[in-house]
mmCIF file of C-alpha atoms in Angstrom:
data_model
loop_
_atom_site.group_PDB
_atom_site.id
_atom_site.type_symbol
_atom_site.label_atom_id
_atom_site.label_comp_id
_atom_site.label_asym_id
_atom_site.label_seq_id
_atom_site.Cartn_x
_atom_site.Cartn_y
_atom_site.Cartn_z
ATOM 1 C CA UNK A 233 23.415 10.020 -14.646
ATOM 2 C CA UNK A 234 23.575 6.157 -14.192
ATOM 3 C CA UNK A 235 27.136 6.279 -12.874
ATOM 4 C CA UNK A 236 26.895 4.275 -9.669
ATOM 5 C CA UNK A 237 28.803 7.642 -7.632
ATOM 6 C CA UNK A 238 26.203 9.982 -8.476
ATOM 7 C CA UNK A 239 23.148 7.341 -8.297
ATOM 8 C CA UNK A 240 24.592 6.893 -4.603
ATOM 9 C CA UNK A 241 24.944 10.716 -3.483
ATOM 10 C CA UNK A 242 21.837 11.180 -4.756
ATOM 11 C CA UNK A 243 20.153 8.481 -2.745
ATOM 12 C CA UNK A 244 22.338 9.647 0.474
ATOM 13 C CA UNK A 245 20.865 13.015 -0.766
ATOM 14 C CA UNK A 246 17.151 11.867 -0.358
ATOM 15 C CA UNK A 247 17.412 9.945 2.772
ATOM 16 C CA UNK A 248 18.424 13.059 4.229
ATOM 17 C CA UNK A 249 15.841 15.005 3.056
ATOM 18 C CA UNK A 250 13.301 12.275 3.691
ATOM 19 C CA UNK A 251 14.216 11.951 7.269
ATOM 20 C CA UNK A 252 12.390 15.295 7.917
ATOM 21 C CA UNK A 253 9.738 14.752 5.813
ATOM 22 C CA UNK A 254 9.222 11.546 7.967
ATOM 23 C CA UNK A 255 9.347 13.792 11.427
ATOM 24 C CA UNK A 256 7.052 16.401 9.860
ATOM 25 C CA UNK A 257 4.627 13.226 8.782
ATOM 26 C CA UNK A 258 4.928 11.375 12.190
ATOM 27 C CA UNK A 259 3.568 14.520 13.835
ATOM 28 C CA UNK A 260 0.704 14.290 11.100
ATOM 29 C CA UNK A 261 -0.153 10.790 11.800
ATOM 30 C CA UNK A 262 -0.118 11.017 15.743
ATOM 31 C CA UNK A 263 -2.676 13.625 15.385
ATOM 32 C CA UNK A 264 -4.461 11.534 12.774
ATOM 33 C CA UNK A 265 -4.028 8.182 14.986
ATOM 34 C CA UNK A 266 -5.316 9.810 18.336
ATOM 35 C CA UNK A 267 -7.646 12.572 17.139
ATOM 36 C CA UNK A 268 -8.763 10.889 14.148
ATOM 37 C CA UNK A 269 -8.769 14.243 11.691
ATOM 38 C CA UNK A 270 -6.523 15.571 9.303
ATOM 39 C CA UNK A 271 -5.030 18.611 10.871
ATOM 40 C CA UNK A 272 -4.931 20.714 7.776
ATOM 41 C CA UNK A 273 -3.340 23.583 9.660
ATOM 42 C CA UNK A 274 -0.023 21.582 10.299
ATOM 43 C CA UNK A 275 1.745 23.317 6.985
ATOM 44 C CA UNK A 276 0.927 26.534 8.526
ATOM 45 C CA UNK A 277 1.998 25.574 12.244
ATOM 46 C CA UNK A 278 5.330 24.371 10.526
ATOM 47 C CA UNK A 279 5.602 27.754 8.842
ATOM 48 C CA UNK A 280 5.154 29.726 12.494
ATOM 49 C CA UNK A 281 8.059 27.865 13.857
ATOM 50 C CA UNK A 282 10.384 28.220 11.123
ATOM 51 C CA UNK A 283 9.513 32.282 11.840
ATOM 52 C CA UNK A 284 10.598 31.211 14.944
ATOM 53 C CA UNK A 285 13.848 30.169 14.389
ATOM 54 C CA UNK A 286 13.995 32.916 11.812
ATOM 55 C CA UNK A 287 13.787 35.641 14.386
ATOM 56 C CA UNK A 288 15.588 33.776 16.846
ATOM 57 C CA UNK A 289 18.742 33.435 14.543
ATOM 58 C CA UNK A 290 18.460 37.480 13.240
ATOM 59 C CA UNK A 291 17.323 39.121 16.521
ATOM 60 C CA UNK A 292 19.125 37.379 18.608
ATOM 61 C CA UNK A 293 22.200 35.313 17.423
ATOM 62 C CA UNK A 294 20.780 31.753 18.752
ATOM 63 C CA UNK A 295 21.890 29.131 16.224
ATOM 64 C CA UNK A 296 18.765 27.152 15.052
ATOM 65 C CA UNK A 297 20.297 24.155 16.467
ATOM 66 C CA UNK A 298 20.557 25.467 19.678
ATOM 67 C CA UNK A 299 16.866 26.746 19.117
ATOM 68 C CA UNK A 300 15.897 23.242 19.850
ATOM 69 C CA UNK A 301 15.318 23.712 23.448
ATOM 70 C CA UNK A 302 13.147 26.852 23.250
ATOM 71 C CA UNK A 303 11.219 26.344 19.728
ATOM 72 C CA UNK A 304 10.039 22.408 20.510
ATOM 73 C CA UNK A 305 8.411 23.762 23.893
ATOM 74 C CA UNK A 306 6.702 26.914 22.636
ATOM 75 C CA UNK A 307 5.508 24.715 19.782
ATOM 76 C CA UNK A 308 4.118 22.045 21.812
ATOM 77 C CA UNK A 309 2.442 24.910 24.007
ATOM 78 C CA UNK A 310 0.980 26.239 21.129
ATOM 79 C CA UNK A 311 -0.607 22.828 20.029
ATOM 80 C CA UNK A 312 -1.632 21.935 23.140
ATOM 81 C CA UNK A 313 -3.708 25.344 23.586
ATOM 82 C CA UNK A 314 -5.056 24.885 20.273
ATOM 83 C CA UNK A 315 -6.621 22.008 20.851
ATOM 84 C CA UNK A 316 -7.740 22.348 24.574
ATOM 85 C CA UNK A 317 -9.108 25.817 24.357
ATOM 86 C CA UNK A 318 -9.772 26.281 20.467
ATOM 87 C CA UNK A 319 -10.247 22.939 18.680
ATOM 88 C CA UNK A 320 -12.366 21.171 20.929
ATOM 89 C CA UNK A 321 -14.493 23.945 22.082
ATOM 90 C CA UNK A 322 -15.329 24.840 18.674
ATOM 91 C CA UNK A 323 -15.590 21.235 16.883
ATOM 92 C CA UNK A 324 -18.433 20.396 19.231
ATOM 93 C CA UNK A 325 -16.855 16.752 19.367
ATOM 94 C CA UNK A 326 -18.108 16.492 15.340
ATOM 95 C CA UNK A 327 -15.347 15.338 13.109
ATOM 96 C CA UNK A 328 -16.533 17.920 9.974
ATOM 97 C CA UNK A 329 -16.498 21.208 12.153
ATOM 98 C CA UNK A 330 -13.141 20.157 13.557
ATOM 99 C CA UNK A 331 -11.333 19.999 10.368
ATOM 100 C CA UNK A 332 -13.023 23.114 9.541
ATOM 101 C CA UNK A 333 -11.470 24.523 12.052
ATOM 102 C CA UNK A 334 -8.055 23.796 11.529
ATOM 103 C CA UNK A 335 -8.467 24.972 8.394
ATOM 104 C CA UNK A 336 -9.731 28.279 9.759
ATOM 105 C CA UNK A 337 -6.324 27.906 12.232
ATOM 106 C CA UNK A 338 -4.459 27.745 8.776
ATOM 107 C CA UNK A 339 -5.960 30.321 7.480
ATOM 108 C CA UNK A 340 -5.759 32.573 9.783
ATOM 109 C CA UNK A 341 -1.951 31.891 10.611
ATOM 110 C CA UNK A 342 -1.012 32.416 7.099
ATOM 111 C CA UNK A 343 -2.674 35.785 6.574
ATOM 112 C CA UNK A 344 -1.488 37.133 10.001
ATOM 113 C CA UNK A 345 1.885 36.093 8.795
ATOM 114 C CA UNK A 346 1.433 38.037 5.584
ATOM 115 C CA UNK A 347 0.147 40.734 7.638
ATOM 116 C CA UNK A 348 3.626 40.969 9.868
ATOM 117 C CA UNK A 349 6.085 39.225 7.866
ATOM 118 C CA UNK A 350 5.309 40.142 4.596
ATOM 119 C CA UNK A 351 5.457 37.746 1.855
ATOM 120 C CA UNK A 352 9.331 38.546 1.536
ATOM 121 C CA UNK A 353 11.025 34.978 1.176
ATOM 122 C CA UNK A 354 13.862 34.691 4.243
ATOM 123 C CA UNK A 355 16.851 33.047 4.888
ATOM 124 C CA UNK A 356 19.537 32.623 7.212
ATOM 125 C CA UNK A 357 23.433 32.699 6.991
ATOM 126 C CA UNK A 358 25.463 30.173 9.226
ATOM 127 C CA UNK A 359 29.015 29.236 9.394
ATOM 128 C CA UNK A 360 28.096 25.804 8.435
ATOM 129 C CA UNK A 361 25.183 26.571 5.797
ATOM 130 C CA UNK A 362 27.493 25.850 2.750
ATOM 131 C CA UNK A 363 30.018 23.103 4.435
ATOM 132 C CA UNK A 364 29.836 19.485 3.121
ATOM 133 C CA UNK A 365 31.147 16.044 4.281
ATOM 134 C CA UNK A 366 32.715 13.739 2.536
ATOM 135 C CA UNK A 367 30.416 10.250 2.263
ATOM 136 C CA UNK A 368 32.584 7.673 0.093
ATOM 137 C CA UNK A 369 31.870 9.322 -3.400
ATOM 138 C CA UNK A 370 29.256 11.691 -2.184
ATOM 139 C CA UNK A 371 29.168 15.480 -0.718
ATOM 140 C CA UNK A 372 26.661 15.808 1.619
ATOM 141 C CA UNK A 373 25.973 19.424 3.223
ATOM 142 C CA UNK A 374 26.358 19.624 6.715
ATOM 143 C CA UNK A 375 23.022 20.582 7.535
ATOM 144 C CA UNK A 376 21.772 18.025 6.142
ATOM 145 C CA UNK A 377 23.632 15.481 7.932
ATOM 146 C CA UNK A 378 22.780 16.977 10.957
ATOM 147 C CA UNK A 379 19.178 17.376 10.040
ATOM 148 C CA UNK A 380 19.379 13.176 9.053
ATOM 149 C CA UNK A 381 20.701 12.570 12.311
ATOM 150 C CA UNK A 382 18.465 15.175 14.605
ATOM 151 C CA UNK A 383 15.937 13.755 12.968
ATOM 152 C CA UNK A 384 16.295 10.513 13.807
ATOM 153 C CA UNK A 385 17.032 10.985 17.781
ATOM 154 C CA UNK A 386 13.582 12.853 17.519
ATOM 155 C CA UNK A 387 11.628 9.969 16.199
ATOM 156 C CA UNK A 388 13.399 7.448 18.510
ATOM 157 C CA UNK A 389 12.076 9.511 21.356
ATOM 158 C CA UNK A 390 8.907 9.775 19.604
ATOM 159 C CA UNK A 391 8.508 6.102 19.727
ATOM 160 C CA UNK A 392 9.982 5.509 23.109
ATOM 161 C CA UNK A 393 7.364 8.114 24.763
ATOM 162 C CA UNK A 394 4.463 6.064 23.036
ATOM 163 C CA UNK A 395 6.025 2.693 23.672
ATOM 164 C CA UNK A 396 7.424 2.982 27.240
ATOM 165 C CA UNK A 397 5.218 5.642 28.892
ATOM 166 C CA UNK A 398 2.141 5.989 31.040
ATOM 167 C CA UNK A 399 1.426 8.970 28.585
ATOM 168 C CA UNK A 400 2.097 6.554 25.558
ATOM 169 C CA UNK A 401 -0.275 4.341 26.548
ATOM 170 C CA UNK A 402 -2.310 6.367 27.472
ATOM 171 C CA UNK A 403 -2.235 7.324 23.833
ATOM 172 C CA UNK A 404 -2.657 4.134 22.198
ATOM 173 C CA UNK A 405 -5.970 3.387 24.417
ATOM 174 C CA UNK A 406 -7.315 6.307 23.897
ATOM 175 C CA UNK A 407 -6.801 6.010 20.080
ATOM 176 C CA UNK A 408 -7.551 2.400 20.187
ATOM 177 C CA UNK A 409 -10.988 2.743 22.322
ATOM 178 C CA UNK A 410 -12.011 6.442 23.639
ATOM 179 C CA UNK A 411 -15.265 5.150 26.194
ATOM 180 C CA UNK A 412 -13.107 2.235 27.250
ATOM 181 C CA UNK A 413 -10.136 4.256 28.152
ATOM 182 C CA UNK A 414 -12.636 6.809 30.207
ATOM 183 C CA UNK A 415 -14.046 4.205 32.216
ATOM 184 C CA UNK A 416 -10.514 3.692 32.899
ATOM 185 C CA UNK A 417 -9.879 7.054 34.504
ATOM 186 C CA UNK A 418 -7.912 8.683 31.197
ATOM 187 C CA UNK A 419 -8.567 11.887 31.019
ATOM 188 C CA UNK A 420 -9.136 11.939 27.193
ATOM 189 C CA UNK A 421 -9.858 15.457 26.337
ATOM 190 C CA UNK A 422 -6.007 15.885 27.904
ATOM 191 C CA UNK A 423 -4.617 13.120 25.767
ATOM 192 C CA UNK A 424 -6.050 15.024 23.117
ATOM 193 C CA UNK A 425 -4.299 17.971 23.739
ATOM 194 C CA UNK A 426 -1.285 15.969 24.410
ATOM 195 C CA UNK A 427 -1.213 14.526 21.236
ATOM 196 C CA UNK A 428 -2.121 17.757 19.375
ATOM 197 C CA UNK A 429 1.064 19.119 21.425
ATOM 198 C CA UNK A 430 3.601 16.396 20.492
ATOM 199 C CA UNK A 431 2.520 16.444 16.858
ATOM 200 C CA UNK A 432 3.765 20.468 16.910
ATOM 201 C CA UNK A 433 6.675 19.996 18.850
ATOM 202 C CA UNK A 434 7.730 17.507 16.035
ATOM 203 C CA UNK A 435 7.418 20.439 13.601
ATOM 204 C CA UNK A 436 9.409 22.456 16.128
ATOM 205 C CA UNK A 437 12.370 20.149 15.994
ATOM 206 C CA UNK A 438 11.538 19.989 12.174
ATOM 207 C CA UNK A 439 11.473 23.205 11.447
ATOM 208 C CA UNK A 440 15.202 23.667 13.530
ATOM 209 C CA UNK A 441 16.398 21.149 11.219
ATOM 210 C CA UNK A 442 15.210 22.812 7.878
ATOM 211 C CA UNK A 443 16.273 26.248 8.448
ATOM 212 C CA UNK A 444 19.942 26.437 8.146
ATOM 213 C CA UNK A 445 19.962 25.192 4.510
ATOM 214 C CA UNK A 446 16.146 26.060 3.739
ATOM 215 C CA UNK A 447 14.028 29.285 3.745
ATOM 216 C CA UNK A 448 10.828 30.816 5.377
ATOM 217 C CA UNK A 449 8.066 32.528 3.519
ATOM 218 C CA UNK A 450 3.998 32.845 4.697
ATOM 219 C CA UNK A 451 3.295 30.291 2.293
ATOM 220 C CA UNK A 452 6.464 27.848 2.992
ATOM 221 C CA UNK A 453 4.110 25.361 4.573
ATOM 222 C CA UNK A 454 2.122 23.600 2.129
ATOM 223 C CA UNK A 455 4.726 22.460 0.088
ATOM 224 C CA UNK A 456 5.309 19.810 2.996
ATOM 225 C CA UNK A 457 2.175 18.989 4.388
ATOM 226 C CA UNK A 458 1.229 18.105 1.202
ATOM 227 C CA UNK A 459 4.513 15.666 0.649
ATOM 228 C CA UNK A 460 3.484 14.906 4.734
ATOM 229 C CA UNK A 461 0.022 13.903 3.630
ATOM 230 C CA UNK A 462 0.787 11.577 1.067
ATOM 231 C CA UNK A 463 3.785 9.895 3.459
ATOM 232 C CA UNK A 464 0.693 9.191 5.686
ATOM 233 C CA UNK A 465 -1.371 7.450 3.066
ATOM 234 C CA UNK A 466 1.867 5.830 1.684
ATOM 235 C CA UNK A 467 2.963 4.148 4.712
ATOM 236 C CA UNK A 468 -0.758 3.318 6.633
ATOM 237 C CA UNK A 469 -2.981 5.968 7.969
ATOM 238 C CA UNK A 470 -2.201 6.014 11.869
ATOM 239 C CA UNK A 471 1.200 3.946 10.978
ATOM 240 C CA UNK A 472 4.204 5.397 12.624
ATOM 241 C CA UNK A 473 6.229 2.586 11.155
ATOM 242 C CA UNK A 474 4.624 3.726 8.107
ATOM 243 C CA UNK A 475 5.451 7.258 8.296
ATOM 244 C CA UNK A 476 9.344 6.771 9.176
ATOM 245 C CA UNK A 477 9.604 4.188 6.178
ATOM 246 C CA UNK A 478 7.408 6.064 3.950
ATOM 247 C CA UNK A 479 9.017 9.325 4.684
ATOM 248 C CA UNK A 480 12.570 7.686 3.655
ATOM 249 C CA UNK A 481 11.078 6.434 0.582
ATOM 250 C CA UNK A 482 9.848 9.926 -0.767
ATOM 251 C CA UNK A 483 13.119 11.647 0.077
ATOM 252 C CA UNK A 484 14.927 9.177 -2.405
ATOM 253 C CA UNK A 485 12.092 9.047 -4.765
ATOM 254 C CA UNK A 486 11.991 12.755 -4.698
ATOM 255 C CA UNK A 487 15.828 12.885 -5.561
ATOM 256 C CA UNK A 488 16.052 10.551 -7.787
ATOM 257 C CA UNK A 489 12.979 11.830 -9.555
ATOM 258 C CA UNK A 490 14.953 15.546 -9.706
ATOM 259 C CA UNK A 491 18.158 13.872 -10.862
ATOM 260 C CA UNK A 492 16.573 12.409 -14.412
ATOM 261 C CA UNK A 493 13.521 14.506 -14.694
ATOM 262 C CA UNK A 494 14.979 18.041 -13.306
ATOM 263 C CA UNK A 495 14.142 19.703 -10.205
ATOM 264 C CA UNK A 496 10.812 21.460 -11.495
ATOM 265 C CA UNK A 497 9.507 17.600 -12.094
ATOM 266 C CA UNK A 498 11.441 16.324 -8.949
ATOM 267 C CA UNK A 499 7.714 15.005 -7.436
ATOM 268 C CA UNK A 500 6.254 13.606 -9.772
ATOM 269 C CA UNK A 501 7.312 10.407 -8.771
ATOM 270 C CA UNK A 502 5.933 11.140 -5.281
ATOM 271 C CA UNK A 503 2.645 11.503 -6.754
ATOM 272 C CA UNK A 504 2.388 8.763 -8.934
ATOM 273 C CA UNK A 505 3.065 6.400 -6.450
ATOM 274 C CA UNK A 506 0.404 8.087 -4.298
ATOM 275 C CA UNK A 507 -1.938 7.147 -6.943
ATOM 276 C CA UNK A 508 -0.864 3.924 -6.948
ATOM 277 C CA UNK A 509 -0.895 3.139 -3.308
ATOM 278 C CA UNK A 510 -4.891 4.556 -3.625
ATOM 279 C CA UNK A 511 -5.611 2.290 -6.181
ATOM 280 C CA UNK A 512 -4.027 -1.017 -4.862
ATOM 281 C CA UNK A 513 -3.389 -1.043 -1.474
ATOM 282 C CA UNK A 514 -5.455 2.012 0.065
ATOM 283 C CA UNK A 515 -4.574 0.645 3.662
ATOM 284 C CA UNK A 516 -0.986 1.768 2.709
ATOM 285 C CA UNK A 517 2.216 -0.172 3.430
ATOM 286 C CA UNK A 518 1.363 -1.109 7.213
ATOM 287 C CA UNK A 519 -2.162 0.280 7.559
ATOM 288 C CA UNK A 520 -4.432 -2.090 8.603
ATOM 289 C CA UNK A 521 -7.788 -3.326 6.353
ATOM 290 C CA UNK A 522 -10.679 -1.166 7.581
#
């Protein structure tokens, strides 16, 4: 297990897998960075659009890649009505009844998926699911690479929209100061909604990614949002930065972690150095001192 070929697939391994966890935690941490709440129905909005591509793929043939166009939409649609008509309506503007709410959201998602779906575990069959590339001395599965690579291009645009846009900065003021950026003119209960929107529409893209060599079940959800969560604290609540780096460093720990402890004990690692970055640096990697 030390042999420097099999140390380096499984590193190339991880950074593959961490490159989604990093999307699905940069959707997290916009939320978190604009709204200022943990959106604890995320796991469960992931899980809806990996139905999505699901059904998409069985009913009607459309490969999950090519998904992209239709699931990051419907996603962001979903997120941006969530917030605009159920969210802020019910949260009364008080940060404890709108994380109750999303939880509700969760809730309710996962049961009316269990309702539907069934808690049958689902798959689906590609001509590409069970091709690999070779990467010097590593095999890496195609989806995977593709996944890495997707994305990547997702979180570039990510931080090109919020770096170069009127609607990115529109963002960052109204994260930075919300009664400064409304004398301004910002519409901030839009921005909200916005921002809700975006951080779906990352799970959208995510979920596109995940599918052709993952699975789909009610519960599928909170495996990652809790791996998200801790990539938020890990890199700097609010960080973007943060949540690319820290994303990339859970992947690796992750699969290192699997490769000398076994798969079962795979996160530990994650974990412990979750506890760690509580106890010694709370602020997280590039989080700023409260």
């Amino acid at each position: 297990m030390f042999d420097p070929s099999i140390l380096f697939s499984s590193v190339l391994n991880g950074l593959t897998t961490g490159a989604v966890y990093a999307l699905i935690a940069l959707g997290l941490t916009l939320i978190y960075g604009v709204l200022h709440i943990i959106n604890f129905a995320h796991g469960a909005s992931l899980m809806l659009a990996l139905y999505a591509v699901y059904f998409l793929k069985e009913r009607w043939g459309i490969d999950p890649y090519l998904a992209l166009p239709l699931v990051i939409p419907a996603m962001f649609a979903l997120g941006y009505g969530l917030q605009r008509i159920v969210i802020n309506r019910a949260g009364h503007g008080k940060d404890e009844n709108i994380l109750l709410v999303t939880l509700g959201i969760a809730i309710v998602m996962e049961n009316l998926a269990l309702l539907f779906f069934k808690s049958d575990t689902r798959n689906i069959d590609t001509a590409y699911s069970l091709s690999t590339v070779a990467i010097g001395p590593a095999m890496i599965a195609v989806p995977k690479l593709v996944a890495f690579a997707g994305a990547l291009v997702v979180s570039a645009l990510l931080f090109w929209i919020m770096g170069r846009t009127d609607l990115g900065r529109a963002i960052r003021a109204v994260a930075k100061e919300k009664e400064g950026a409304k004398l301004m003119g910002i519409d901030v209960d839009h921005v909200y909604a916005m921002s809700f929107g975006i951080g779906l529409a990352c799970l959208g893209a995510a979920a596109c990614f995940l599918l052709p060599a993952y699975y789909v079940n009610p519960q599928v959800g909170g495996g990652f949002v809790l791996v998200a969560f801790t990539i938020v604290v890990l890199g700097g609540m609010g960080s973007f930065v943060g949540a690319l780096i820290g994303g990339f460093l859970v992947g690796v720990v992750e699969s290192l972690g699997g490769l000398y402890l076994g798969e079962s004990l795979g996160q530990i690692g994650i974990f412990a150095i979750f506890i760690g970055v509580v106890l010694f640096r709370p602020q997280g990697m590039f989080g700023a001192k409260a």
